[in-house]
Backbone as JSON Lines, residues from 0, in Angstrom:
{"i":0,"aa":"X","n":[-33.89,-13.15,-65.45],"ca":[-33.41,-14.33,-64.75],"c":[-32.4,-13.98,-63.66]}
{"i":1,"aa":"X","n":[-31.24,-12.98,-63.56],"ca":[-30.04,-12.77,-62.93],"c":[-30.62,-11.98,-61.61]}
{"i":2,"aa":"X","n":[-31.89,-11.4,-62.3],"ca":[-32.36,-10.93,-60.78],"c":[-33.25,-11.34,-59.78]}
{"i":3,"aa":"X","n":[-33.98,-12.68,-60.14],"ca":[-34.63,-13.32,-59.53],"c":[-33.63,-14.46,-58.57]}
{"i":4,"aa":"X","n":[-32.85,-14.82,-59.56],"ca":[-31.83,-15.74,-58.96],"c":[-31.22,-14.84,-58.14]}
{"i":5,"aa":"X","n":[-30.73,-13.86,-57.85],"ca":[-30.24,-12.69,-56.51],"c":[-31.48,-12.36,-55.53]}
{"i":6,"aa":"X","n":[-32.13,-12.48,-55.82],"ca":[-33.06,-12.08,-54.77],"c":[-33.36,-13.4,-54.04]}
{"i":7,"aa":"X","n":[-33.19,-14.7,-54.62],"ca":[-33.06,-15.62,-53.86],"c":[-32.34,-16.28,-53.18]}
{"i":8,"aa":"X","n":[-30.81,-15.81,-53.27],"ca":[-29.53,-15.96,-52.61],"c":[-29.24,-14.45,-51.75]}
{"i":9,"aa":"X","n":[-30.24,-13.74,-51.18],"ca":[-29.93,-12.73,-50.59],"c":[-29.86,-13.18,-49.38]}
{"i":10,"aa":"X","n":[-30.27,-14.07,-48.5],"ca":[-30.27,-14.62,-47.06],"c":[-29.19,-15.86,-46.96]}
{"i":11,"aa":"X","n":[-29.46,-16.24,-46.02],"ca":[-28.32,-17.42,-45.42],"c":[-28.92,-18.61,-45.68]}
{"i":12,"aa":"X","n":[-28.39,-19.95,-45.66],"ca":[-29.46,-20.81,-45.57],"c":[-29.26,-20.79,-43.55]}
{"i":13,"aa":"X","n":[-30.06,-22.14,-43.52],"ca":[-30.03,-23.0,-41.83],"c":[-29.12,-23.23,-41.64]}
{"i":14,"aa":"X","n":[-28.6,-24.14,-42.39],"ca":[-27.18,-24.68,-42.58],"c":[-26.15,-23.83,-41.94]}
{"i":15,"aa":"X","n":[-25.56,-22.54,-43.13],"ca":[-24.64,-21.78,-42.78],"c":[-24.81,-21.3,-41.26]}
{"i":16,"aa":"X","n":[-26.06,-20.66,-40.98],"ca":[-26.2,-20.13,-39.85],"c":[-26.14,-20.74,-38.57]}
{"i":17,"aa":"X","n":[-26.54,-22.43,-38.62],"ca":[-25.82,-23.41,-37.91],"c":[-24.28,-23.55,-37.58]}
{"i":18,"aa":"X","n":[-23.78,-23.35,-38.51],"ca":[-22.44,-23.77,-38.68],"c":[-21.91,-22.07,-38.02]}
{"i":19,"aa":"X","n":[-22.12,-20.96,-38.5],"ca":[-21.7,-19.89,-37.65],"c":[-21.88,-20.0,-35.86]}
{"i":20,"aa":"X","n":[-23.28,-20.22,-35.78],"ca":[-23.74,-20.79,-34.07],"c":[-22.52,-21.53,-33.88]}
{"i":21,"aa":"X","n":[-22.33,-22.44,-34.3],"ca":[-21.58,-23.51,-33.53],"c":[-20.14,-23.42,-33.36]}
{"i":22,"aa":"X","n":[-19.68,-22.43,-34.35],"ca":[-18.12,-21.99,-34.27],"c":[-18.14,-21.18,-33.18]}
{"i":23,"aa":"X","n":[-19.21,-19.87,-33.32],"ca":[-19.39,-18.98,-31.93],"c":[-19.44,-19.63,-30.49]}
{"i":24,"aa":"X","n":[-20.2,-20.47,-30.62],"ca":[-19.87,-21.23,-29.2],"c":[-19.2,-22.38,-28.66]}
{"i":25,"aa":"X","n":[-18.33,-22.05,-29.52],"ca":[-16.85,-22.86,-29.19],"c":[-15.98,-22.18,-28.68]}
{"i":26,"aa":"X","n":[-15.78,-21.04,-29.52],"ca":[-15.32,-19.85,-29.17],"c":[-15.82,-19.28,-27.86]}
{"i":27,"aa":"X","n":[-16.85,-19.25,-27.49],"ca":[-17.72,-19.0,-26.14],"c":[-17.01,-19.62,-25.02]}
{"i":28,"aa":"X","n":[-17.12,-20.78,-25.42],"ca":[-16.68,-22.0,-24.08],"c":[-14.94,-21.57,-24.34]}
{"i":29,"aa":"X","n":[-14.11,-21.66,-25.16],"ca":[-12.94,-21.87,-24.79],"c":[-12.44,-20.43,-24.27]}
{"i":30,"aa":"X","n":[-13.1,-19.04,-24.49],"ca":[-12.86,-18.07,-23.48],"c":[-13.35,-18.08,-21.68]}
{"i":31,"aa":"X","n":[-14.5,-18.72,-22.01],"ca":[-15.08,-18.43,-20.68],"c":[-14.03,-19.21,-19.13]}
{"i":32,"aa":"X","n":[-13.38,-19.9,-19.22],"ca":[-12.75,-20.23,-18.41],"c":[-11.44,-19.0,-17.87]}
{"i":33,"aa":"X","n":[-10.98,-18.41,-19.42],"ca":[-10.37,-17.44,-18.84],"c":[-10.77,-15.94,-18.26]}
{"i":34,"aa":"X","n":[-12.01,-15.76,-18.43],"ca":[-12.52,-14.78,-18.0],"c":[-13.02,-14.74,-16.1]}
{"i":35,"aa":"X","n":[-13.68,-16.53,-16.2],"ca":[-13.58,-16.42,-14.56],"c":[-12.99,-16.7,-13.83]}
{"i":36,"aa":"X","n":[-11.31,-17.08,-14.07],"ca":[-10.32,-17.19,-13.48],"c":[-9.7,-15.89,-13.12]}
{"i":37,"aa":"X","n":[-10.0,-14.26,-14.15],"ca":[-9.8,-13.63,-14.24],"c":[-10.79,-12.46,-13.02]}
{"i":38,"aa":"X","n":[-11.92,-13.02,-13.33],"ca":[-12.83,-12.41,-12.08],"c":[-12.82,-13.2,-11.2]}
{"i":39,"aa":"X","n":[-12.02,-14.02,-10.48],"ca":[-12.28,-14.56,-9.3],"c":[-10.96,-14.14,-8.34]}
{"i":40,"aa":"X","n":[-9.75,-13.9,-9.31],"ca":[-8.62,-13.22,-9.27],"c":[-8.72,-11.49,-8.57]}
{"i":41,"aa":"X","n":[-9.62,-11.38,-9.69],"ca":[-9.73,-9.87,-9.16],"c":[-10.62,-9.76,-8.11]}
{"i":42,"aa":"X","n":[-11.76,-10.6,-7.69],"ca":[-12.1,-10.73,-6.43],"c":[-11.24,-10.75,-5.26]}
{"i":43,"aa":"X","n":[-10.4,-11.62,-5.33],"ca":[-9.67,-12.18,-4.01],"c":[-8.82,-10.44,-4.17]}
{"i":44,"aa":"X","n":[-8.21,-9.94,-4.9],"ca":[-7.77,-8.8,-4.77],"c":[-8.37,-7.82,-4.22]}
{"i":45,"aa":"X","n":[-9.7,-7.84,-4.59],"ca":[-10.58,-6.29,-3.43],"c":[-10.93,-7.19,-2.01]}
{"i":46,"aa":"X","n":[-11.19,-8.1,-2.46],"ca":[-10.89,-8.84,-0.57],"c":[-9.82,-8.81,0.51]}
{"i":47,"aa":"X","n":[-8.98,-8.56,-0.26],"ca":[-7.71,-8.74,0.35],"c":[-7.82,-6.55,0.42]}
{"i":48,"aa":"X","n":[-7.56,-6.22,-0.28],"ca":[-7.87,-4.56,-0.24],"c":[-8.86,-4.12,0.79]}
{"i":49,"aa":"X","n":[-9.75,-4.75,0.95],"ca":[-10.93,-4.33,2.11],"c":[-10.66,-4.33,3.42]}
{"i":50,"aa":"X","n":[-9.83,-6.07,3.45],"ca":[-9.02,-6.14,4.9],"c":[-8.25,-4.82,5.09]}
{"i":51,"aa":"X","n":[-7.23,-4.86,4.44],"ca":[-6.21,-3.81,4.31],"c":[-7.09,-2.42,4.53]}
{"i":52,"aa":"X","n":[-8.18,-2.12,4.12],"ca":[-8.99,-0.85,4.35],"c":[-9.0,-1.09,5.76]}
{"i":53,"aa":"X","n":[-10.16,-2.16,6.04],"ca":[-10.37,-2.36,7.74],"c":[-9.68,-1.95,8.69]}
{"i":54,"aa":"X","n":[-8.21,-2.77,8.09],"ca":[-7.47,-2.43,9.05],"c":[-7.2,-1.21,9.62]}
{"i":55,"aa":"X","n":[-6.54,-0.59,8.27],"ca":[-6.35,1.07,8.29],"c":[-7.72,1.99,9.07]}
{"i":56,"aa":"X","n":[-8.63,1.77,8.85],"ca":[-9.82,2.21,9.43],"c":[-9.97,2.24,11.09]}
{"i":57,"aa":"X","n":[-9.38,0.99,11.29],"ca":[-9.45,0.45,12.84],"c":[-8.58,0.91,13.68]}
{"i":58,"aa":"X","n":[-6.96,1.84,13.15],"ca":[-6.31,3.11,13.47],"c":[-6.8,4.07,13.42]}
{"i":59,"aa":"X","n":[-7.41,4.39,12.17],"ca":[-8.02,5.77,12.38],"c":[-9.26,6.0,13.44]}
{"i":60,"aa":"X","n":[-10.23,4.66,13.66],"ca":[-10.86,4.85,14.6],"c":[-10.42,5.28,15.76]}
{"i":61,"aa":"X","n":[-9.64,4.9,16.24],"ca":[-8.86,4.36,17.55],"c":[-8.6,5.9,17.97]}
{"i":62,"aa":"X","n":[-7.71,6.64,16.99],"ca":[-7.43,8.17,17.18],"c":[-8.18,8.84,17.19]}
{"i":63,"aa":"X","n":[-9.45,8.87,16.5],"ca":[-10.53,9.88,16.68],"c":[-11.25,9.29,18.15]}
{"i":64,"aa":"X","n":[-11.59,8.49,17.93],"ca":[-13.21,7.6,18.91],"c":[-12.1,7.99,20.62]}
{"i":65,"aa":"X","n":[-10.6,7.95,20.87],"ca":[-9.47,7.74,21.42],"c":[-9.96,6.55,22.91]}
{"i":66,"aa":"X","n":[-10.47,5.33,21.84],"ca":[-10.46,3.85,22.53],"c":[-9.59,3.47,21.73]}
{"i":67,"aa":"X","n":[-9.19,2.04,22.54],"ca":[-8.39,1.04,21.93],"c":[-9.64,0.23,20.8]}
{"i":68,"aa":"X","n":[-8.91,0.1,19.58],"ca":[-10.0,-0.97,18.58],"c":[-9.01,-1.84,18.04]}
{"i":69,"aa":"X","n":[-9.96,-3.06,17.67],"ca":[-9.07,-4.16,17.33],"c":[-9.53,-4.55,15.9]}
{"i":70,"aa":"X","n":[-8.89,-5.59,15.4],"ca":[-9.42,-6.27,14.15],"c":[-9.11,-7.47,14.16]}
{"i":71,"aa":"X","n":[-9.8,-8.12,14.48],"ca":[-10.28,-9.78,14.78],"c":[-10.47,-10.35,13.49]}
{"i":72,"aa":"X","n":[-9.56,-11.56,13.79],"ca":[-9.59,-12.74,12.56],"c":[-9.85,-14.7,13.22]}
{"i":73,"aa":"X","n":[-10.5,-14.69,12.35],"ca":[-10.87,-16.52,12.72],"c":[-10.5,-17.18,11.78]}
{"i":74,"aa":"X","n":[-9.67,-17.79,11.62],"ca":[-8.78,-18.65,11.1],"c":[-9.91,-19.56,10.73]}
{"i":75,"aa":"X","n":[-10.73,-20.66,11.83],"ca":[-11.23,-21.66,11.24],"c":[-12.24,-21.53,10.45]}
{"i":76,"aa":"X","n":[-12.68,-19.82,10.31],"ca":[-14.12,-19.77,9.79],"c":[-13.77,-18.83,8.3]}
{"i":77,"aa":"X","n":[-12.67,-18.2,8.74],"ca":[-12.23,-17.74,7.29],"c":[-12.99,-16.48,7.15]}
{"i":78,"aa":"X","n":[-12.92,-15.61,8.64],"ca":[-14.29,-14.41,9.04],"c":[-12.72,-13.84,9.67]}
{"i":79,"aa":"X","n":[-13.4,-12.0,9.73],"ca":[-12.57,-11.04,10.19],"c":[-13.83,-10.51,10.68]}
{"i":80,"aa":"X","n":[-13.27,-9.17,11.84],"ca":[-14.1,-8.11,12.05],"c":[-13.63,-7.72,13.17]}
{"i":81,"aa":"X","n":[-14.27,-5.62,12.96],"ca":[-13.66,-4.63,13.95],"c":[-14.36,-4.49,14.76]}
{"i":82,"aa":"X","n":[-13.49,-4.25,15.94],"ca":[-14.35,-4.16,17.57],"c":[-13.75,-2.91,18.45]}
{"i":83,"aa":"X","n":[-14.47,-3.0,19.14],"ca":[-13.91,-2.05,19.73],"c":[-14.86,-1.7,21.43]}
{"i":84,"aa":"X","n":[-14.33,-1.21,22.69],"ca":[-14.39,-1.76,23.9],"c":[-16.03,-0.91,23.97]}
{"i":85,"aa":"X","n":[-16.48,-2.09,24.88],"ca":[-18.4,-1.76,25.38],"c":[-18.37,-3.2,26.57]}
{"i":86,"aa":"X","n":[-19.83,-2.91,26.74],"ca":[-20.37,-3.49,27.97],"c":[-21.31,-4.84,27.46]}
{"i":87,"aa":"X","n":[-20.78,-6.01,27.53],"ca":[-21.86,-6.97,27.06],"c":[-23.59,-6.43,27.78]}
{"i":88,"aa":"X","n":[-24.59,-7.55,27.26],"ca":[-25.8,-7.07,27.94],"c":[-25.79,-7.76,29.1]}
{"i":89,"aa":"X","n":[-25.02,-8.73,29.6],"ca":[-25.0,-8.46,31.41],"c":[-24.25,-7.73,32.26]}
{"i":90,"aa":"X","n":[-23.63,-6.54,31.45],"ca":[-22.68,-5.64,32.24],"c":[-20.8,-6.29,32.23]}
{"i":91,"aa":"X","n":[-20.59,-7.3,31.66],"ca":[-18.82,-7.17,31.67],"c":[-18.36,-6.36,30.51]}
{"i":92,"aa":"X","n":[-17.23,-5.79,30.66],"ca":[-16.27,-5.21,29.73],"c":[-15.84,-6.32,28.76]}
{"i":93,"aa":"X","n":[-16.11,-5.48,27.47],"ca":[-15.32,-6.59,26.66],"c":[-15.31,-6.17,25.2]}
{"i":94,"aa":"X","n":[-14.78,-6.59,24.1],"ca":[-14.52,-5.81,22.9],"c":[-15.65,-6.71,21.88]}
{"i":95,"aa":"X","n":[-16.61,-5.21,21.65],"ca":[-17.86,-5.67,20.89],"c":[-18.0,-5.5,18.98]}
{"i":96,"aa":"X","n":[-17.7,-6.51,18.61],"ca":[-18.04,-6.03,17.28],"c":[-18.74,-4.62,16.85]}
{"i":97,"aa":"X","n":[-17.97,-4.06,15.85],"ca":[-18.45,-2.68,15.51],"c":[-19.31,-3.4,14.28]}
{"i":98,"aa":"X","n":[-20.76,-2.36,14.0],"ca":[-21.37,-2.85,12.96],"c":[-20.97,-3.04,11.62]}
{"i":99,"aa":"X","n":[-21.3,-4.21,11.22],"ca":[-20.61,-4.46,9.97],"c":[-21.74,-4.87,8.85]}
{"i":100,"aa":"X","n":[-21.76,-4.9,7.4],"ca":[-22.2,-5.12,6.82],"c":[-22.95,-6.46,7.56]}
{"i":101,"aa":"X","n":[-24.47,-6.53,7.29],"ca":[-25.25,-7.55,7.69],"c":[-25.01,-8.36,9.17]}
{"i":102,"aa":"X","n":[-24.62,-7.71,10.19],"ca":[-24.16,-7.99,11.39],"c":[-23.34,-9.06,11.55]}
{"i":103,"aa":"X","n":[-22.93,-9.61,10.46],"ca":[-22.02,-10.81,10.58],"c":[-20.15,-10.47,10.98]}
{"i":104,"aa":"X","n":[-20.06,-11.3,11.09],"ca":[-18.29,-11.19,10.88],"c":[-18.32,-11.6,9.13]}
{"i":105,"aa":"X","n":[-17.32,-10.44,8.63],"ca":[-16.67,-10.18,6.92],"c":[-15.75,-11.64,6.7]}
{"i":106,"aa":"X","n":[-16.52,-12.46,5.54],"ca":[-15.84,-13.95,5.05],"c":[-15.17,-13.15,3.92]}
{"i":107,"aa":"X","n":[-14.14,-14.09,3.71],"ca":[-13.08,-13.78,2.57],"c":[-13.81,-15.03,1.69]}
{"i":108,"aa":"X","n":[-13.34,-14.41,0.03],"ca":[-13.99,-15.11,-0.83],"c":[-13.01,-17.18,-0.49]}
{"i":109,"aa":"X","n":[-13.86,-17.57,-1.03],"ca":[-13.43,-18.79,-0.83],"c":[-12.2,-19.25,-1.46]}
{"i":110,"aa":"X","n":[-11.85,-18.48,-2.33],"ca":[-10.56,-18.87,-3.44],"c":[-9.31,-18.76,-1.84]}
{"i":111,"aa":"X","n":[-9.45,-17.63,-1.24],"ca":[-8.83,-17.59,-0.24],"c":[-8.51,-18.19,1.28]}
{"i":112,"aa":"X","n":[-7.82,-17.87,2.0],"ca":[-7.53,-18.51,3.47],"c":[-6.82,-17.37,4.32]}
{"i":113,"aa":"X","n":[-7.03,-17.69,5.29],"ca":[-6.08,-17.09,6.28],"c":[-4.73,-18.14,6.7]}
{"i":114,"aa":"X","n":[-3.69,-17.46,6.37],"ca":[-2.91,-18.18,7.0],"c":[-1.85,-17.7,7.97]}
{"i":115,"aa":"X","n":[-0.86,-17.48,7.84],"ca":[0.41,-16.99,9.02],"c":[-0.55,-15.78,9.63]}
{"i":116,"aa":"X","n":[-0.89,-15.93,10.66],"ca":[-0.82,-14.48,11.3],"c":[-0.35,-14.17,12.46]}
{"i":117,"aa":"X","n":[0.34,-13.06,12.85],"ca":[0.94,-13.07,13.83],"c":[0.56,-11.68,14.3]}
{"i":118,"aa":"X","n":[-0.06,-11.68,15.69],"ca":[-0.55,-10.99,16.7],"c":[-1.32,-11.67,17.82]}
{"i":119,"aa":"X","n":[-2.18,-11.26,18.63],"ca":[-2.12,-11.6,20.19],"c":[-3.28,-12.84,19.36]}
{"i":120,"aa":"X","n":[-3.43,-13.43,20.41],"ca":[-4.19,-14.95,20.51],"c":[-5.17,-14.2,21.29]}
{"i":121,"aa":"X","n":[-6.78,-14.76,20.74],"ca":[-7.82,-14.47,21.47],"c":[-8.28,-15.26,22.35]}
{"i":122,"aa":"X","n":[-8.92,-15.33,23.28],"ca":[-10.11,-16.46,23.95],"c":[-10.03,-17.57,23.16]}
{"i":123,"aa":"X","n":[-10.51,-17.54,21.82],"ca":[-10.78,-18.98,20.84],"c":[-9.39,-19.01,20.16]}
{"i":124,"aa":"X","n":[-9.47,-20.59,20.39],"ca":[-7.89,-21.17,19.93],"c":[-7.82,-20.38,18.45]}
{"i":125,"aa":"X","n":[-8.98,-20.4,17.37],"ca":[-8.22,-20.08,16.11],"c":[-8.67,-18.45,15.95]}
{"i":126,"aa":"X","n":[-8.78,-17.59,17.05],"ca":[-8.84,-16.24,16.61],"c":[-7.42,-15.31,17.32]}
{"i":127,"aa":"X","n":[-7.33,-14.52,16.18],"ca":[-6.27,-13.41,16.02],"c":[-6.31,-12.58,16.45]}
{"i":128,"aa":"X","n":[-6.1,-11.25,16.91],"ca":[-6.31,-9.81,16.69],"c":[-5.11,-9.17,16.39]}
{"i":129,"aa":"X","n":[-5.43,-7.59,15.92],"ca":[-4.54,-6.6,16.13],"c":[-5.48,-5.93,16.56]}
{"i":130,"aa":"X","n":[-4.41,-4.81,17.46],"ca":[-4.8,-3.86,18.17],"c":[-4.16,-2.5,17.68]}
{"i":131,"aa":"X","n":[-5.32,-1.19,17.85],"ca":[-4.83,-0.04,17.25],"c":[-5.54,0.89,18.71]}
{"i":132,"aa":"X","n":[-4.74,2.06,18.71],"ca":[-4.29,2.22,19.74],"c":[-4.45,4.02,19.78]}
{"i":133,"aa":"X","n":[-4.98,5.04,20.74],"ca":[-5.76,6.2,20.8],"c":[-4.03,6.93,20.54]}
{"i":134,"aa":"X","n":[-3.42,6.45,21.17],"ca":[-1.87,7.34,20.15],"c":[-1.54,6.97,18.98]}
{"i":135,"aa":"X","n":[-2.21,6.15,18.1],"ca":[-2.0,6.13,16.69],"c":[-0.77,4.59,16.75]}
{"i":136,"aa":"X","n":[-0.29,4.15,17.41],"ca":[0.24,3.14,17.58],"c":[-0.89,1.74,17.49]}
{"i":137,"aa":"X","n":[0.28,0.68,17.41],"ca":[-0.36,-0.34,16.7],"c":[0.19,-1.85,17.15]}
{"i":138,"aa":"X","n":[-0.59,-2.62,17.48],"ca":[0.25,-3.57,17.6],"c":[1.41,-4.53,16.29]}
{"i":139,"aa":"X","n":[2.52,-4.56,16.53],"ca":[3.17,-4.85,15.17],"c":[2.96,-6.76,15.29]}
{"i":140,"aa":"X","n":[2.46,-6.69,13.76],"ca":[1.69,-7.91,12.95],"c":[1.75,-8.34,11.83]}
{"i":141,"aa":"X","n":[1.55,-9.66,11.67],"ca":[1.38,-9.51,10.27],"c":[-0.03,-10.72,9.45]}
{"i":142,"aa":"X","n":[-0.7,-10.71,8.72],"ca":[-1.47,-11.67,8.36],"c":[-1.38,-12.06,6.96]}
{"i":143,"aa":"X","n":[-1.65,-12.87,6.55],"ca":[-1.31,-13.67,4.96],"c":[-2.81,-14.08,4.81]}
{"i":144,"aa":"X","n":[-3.4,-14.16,3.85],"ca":[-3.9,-14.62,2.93],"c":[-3.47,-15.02,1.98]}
{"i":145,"aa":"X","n":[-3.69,-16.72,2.09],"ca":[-3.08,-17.28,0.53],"c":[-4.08,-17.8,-0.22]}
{"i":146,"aa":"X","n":[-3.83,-17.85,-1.56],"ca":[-4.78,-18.44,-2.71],"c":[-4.74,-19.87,-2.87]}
{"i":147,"aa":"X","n":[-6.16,-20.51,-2.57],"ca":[-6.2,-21.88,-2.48],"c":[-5.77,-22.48,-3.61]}
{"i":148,"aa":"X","n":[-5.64,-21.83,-4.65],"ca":[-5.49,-22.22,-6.09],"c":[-4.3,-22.58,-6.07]}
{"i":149,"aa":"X","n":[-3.32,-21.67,-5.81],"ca":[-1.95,-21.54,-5.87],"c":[-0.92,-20.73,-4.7]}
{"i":150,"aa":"X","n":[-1.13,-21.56,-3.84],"ca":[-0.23,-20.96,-3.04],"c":[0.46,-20.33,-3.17]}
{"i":151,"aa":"X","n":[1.49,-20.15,-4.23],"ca":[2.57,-19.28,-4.19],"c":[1.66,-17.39,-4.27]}
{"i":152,"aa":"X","n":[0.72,-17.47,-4.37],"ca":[-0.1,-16.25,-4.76],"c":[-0.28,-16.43,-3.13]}
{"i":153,"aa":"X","n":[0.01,-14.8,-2.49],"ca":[-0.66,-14.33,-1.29],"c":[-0.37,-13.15,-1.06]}
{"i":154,"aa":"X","n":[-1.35,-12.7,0.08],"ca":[-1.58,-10.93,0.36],"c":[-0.71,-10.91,1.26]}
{"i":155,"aa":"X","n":[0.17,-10.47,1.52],"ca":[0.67,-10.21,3.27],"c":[0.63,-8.74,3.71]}
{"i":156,"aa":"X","n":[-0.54,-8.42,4.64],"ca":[-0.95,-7.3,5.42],"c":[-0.06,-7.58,6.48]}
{"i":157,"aa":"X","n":[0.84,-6.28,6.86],"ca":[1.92,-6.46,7.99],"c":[2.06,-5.01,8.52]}
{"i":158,"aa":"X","n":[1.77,-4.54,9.93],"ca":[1.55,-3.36,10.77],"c":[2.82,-3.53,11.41]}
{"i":159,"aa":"X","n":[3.22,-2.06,11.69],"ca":[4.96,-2.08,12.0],"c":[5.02,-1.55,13.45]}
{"i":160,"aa":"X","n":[4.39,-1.32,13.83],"ca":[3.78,-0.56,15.12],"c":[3.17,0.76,15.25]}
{"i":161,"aa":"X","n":[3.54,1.3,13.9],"ca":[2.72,2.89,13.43],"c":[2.18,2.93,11.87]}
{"i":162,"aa":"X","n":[2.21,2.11,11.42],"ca":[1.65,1.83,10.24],"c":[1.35,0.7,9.33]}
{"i":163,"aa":"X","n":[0.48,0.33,8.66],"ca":[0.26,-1.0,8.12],"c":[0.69,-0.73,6.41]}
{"i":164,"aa":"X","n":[0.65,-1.95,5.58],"ca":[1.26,-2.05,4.36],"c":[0.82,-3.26,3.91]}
{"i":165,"aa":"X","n":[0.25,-3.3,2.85],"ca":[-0.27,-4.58,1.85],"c":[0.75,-4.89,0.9]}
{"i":166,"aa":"X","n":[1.16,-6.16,0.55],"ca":[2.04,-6.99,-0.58],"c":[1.44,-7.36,-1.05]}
{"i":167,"aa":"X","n":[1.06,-7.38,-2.5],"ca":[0.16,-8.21,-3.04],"c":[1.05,-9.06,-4.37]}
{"i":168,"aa":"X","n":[0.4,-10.1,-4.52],"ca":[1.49,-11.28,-5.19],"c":[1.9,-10.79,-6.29]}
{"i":169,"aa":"X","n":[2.99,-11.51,-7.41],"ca":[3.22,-10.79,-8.32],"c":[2.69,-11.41,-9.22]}
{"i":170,"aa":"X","n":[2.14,-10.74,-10.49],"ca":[1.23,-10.69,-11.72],"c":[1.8,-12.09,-12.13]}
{"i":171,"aa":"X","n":[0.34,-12.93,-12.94],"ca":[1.0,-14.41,-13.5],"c":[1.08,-13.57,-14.66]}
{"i":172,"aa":"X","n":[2.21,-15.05,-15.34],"ca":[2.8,-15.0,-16.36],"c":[1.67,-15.71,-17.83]}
């Protein structure tokens, strides 16, 4: 008898295994919010790092290539990108986007914005530049990216006239 009755209590019923499901995905849902607050976080951080690459890149171009290159920002479109001096296709001088991933101008993730920036005013009311320069000089600048979430969170990329430097916000609590 003791072993028939064990061999029939060796599995779960529906029931239990219901009731495990349903604790698990409670548990599911009440992590998952902190996990993509957590990857959307760390997004805006390599976004903000990439600029900061760009930038740095757009000096080092400048000294090797020994043209002037810039790094262009659009405020209203929430787009950056490096240029640097060529011939449109009807022959004027003028500073041509360097190739960039998918020929576009580089969008910052949406959690983000452009905000304070300070360097020369382009042609279009809401574009920026800095300029880097075949003596390793730079135009001195600075640009912010803030977090739509929480403002008090922002990047501030700031070039001193020979070198640039990223701030990045301080860790939440």
């Amino acid at each position: 008898h003791g072993a028939a009755a064990m061999r029939q209590r060796a599995g779960f019923t529906l029931v239990e295994l219901m009731i495990v499901m349903t604790i698990l995905a409670v548990l599911a849902l009440g992590v998952t919010p902190v996990f993509r607050t957590s990857f959307s976080l760390t997004r805006a951080d390599h976004a903000a790092r990439d600029l900061f690459a760009e930038i740095k890149a757009a000096g080092e171009s400048a000294v090797t290539a020994g043209v002037e290159h810039r790094v262009y920002f659009d405020t209203k479109n929430n787009t950056y990108w490096p240029a640097r001096p060529g011939l449109t296709e009807d022959g004027h001088k003028a500073f041509l986007p360097l190739d960039v991933p998918g020929g576009e101008p580089i969008r910052v993730p949406d959690r983000l914005v452009f905000g304070d920036i300070t360097g020369r005013r382009a042609e279009a009311r809401s574009t920026y530049y800095l300029a880097f320069y075949p003596s390793g000089a730079c135009d001195a600048g600075q640009v912010t990216l803030y977090d739509v979430s929480d403002h008090r969170r922002k990047y501030v990329i700031e070039t001193t006239g020979t070198r640039a430097s990223i701030a990045f916000p301080e860790p939440q609590r």
